[in-house]
Amino acid sequence: MPNNNKELTLSAPLSGPVLTLTNVPDAVFASGAMGDGIAIDPLNDTLYAPCDGEVIHVARTGHAVTLRADNGAELLLHLGLDTVELQGDGFFMLVKEGTRVSNGQALLRYDLDKVAQRCKSLVSLLVITNGEHFQARPITLKGVKVGEPLLHVVPRAPGAGQLDDLEVGIEVSGQIRIAHRGGLHARPAALVRQTARGFKSRSQLHFGGRSASCDSVMGMMGLAITEQAEVHVSCRGSDAEAALQALLASLSTALAEEAHSRAPQVLTTRHAAEEGVLHGVCAAPGLASGPLVRLDGIQLPKDPGGHNVEEQRQRLLDALAQVSQDIQLTLENAKARRHVDEQAIFSAHLALLEDPALLDAAYLSIEQGSAAAHAWSRSIDVQCQVLRQLQSMLLAERANDLHDLRQRVLRALLGEAWQFEVPAGAIVVAQELTPSDLLQLCAQGVAGVCMAEGGATSHVAILARGKGLPCLVALGDALLEQLPGQSVVLDADGGRLELTPSAERLAQVRQAQSQRAALRAQQQTLAHAPARTLDGVDVEVAANVASSAEAGQAFANGADGVGLLRTEFLFVDRHTAPNEQEQRQAYQAVLDAMGDRPVIIRTIDVGGDKQLDYLPLPAEANPVLGLRGIRLGQVRPELLDQQLRALLQIRPLHRCRILLPMVTEVAELLHIRQRIDVLGAQMGLEQRPQVGVMIEVPAAALLAEQLAEHADFLSIGTNDLSQYTLAMDRDHAGLAARVDALHPALLRLIAQTCAGAARHGRWAGVCGALASDPLATPVLIGLGVRELSVSPPQVGEIKDRVRRLDTAQCRRVSTDLLNLPSAAAVRQACHQHWPLG
């Protein structure tokens, strides 16, 4: 049985000169992403065991073997660099997995001349892959012969009870296909780390013949795991089985915010040379003008070295603690405002700030005499190099998150003010801005941002879109040569930064901005008035909200009610389910925020791409076709009953309307109605709230007439209805642009839903994203929709759109649209019949 308390001396497995990992000509090994260890440039043709132990992995191509030493240290012995590409030619493995070996026993032989001529380098590695429990201390950095002392392996201080847990625990493993769009980049890796830390067991990911601890975000990112790749997960400890299931679920479930953070469709085009114009990629749309202001990153002077190790180590510790506290405040602020994208981004930053690959590299540099600032900066630069060499554009963009941490920690170390003063209305240019920079710039009222580097899927781009801030990226180094103070025009929609706009052009942009602002102000003054068409048909314009704070915003913006309260906000980001009292208070707060207006509350809709830590669900090959919505209530009725009891306690009850998600047949509706009657009787209630059905699967739309017989209203969720009807995942990078709810097939289902509702005197509304699209407003009204639930800031705009329409004309045109061949044809027709602006 392994004894993790024991130190271990490893003997040289090869003869030759010794190198530290930082001198290995391979960015992944040099960065420590694979683990701590040592390297040898071999002079002999046989690899020997450095200690007693068990062979736990043999590379399929025969170039590497992993041992577990008797003290539990797991040792990867990797012969040469990029030797996996030789596909085993020239290698002869002498042991098998499960073999017990002795110190000095031959493990593999290789044809020294053949391998040396065909591989990148013969430099070979001895790496501790479970470095969260052990650290390596070199004995010598001179040449060694096989069997000579090479490395001390020293256990790190374990957490309380951790040692015993690993000793008595079992080891389990499983395979899963990565569901995260773009693969295992920073945010999903941080989620995996968070999941792993909830268990006592030690967990690792294995991919492409390499392994990484689930405790290291950088280590997992260094595996370069792509979307839909199959990975191997292993867990060891007393709760290994539970840890494994949780990790498999985490890896196989796309992040909820990915649906909201999708980058706009970008078409790469070659622009003809145009004097005075720089071309880039639109990361966030918009038009703006203003003086150009440049932001530069921190540049460090040359480090003379020879610093006091303990003093520099403490300085870095203090700076890290300060930055961690700052990020935690940003994270809490984002959570309070229910900004899902910001939460995900800064949670990942917090995880990176604690990453052992970053910290160990920085502390090692300090021990070698570097100043804390230079050690931290060097550690970040090495990891950025790793990400950029992984041949993944998405991972290369994630290096920007590391730059953010570099700047924040350096400011804390050097005493530079975190704040930078930028005048309101400026167009900010930089090599590459960080998420923290962007939040501060938004608070200072800048008009737009431009970056020489960056990408449309970067975290900065996601935040810019969420803030409505025009943003261009990938403009090139010429951007940084521009003189500050000059007036420029940022046309993000056209991918252009106009450096020498004429006075007429500047006036044109200012006029367009003024007209837009005036129109918004005019719409807002009438936002509280009813939305009535030219021929006298009333259309209710409600708001989609996820908290009482958003409900208050909706009320202030003139919403006629809440068309969709997503109750998931109460259930996510916590370790236990909210109790009945907590739910009742939250729902009551939303009703109170809406004055005397109705509130539609959707019962919990998790499962699919929305998972709960305390409600483990089996990993599903197609989560969006599995246990989600009302189906979850069928397998966990106590969860739904608790929510229904909380809803029945709201006062006044007549303003509360209950909405059921993912209904596919009448029996599901009747069952919930019966449960509400039973619970209401138990609580002594004489009144019952209205109950509606979400139409978000084609089956529900086709059965709309039957459902309307027993429902009080129907609410169409166009987001899910689109992907289920078109058989296209709306989060799929290659298909997302084609998932358009104005597709004629969707319009036919909406028309059938409205007709089915009307036959029983019920109303039909739309609470999906299509309701917020002004181009779609006349189509929906023409098909019979009488309630539109939109994002709170758009209430005034959509009401203004309704007031300019004639229902009869909308009906005639919309009927013709059902016969068009595509969504693009529908949109073109809408622009012709009901132009925007």
PDB file of C-alpha atoms in Angstrom, residues 2 11 38 95 121 158 189 201 218 225 308 317 357 469 534 554 576 591 625 657 661 677 698 706 711 715 805 817 836:
ATOM      1  CA  PRO A   2       1.460   3.424  -0.948  1.00  0.00           C
ATOM      2  CA  SER A  11      18.050   7.137  -9.554  1.00  0.00           C
ATOM      3  CA  ILE A  38      13.932  16.672 -14.567  1.00  0.00           C
ATOM      4  CA  VAL A  95       7.415  -4.414 -19.543  1.00  0.00           C
ATOM      5  CA  SER A 121      15.083  15.876 -29.783  1.00  0.00           C
ATOM      6  CA  PRO A 158      -1.778  16.903   2.630  1.00  0.00           C
ATOM      7  CA  ALA A 189     -11.525  23.632 -17.165  1.00  0.00           C
ATOM      8  CA  SER A 201     -10.529  11.739  -4.247  1.00  0.00           C
ATOM      9  CA  MET A 218      -3.371  25.056 -16.910  1.00  0.00           C
ATOM     10  CA  ILE A 225      -8.599  18.575 -25.614  1.00  0.00           C
ATOM     11  CA  ASN A 308      16.040  37.861  -0.960  1.00  0.00           C
ATOM     12  CA  LEU A 317       1.811  35.992  -1.782  1.00  0.00           C
ATOM     13  CA  ALA A 357       1.406  25.219 -12.714  1.00  0.00           C
ATOM     14  CA  LEU A 469     -19.938  48.494 -26.653  1.00  0.00           C
ATOM     15  CA  LEU A 534     -53.391  51.089 -35.769  1.00  0.00           C
ATOM     16  CA  ALA A 554     -38.776  45.675 -16.315  1.00  0.00           C
ATOM     17  CA  THR A 576     -28.273  22.436  -1.680  1.00  0.00           C
ATOM     18  CA  LEU A 591     -44.561  40.016  -7.739  1.00  0.00           C
ATOM     19  CA  LEU A 625     -33.354  15.258 -25.535  1.00  0.00           C
ATOM     20  CA  ARG A 657     -49.417  32.314 -13.488  1.00  0.00           C
ATOM     21  CA  PRO A 661     -41.673  23.714 -19.608  1.00  0.00           C
ATOM     22  CA  ASP A 677     -55.439  20.951  -6.850  1.00  0.00           C
ATOM     23  CA  PRO A 698     -42.904  20.350 -32.217  1.00  0.00           C
ATOM     24  CA  GLN A 706     -55.759  19.703 -27.347  1.00  0.00           C
ATOM     25  CA  ALA A 711     -54.418  25.154 -20.289  1.00  0.00           C
ATOM     26  CA  SER A 715     -46.340  30.519 -24.391  1.00  0.00           C
ATOM     27  CA  LEU A 805     -48.677  48.172 -37.446  1.00  0.00           C
ATOM     28  CA  LEU A 817     -44.656  34.203 -45.674  1.00  0.00           C
ATOM     29  CA  LEU A 836     -36.953  49.067 -39.583  1.00  0.00           C
TER      30      LEU A 836
END
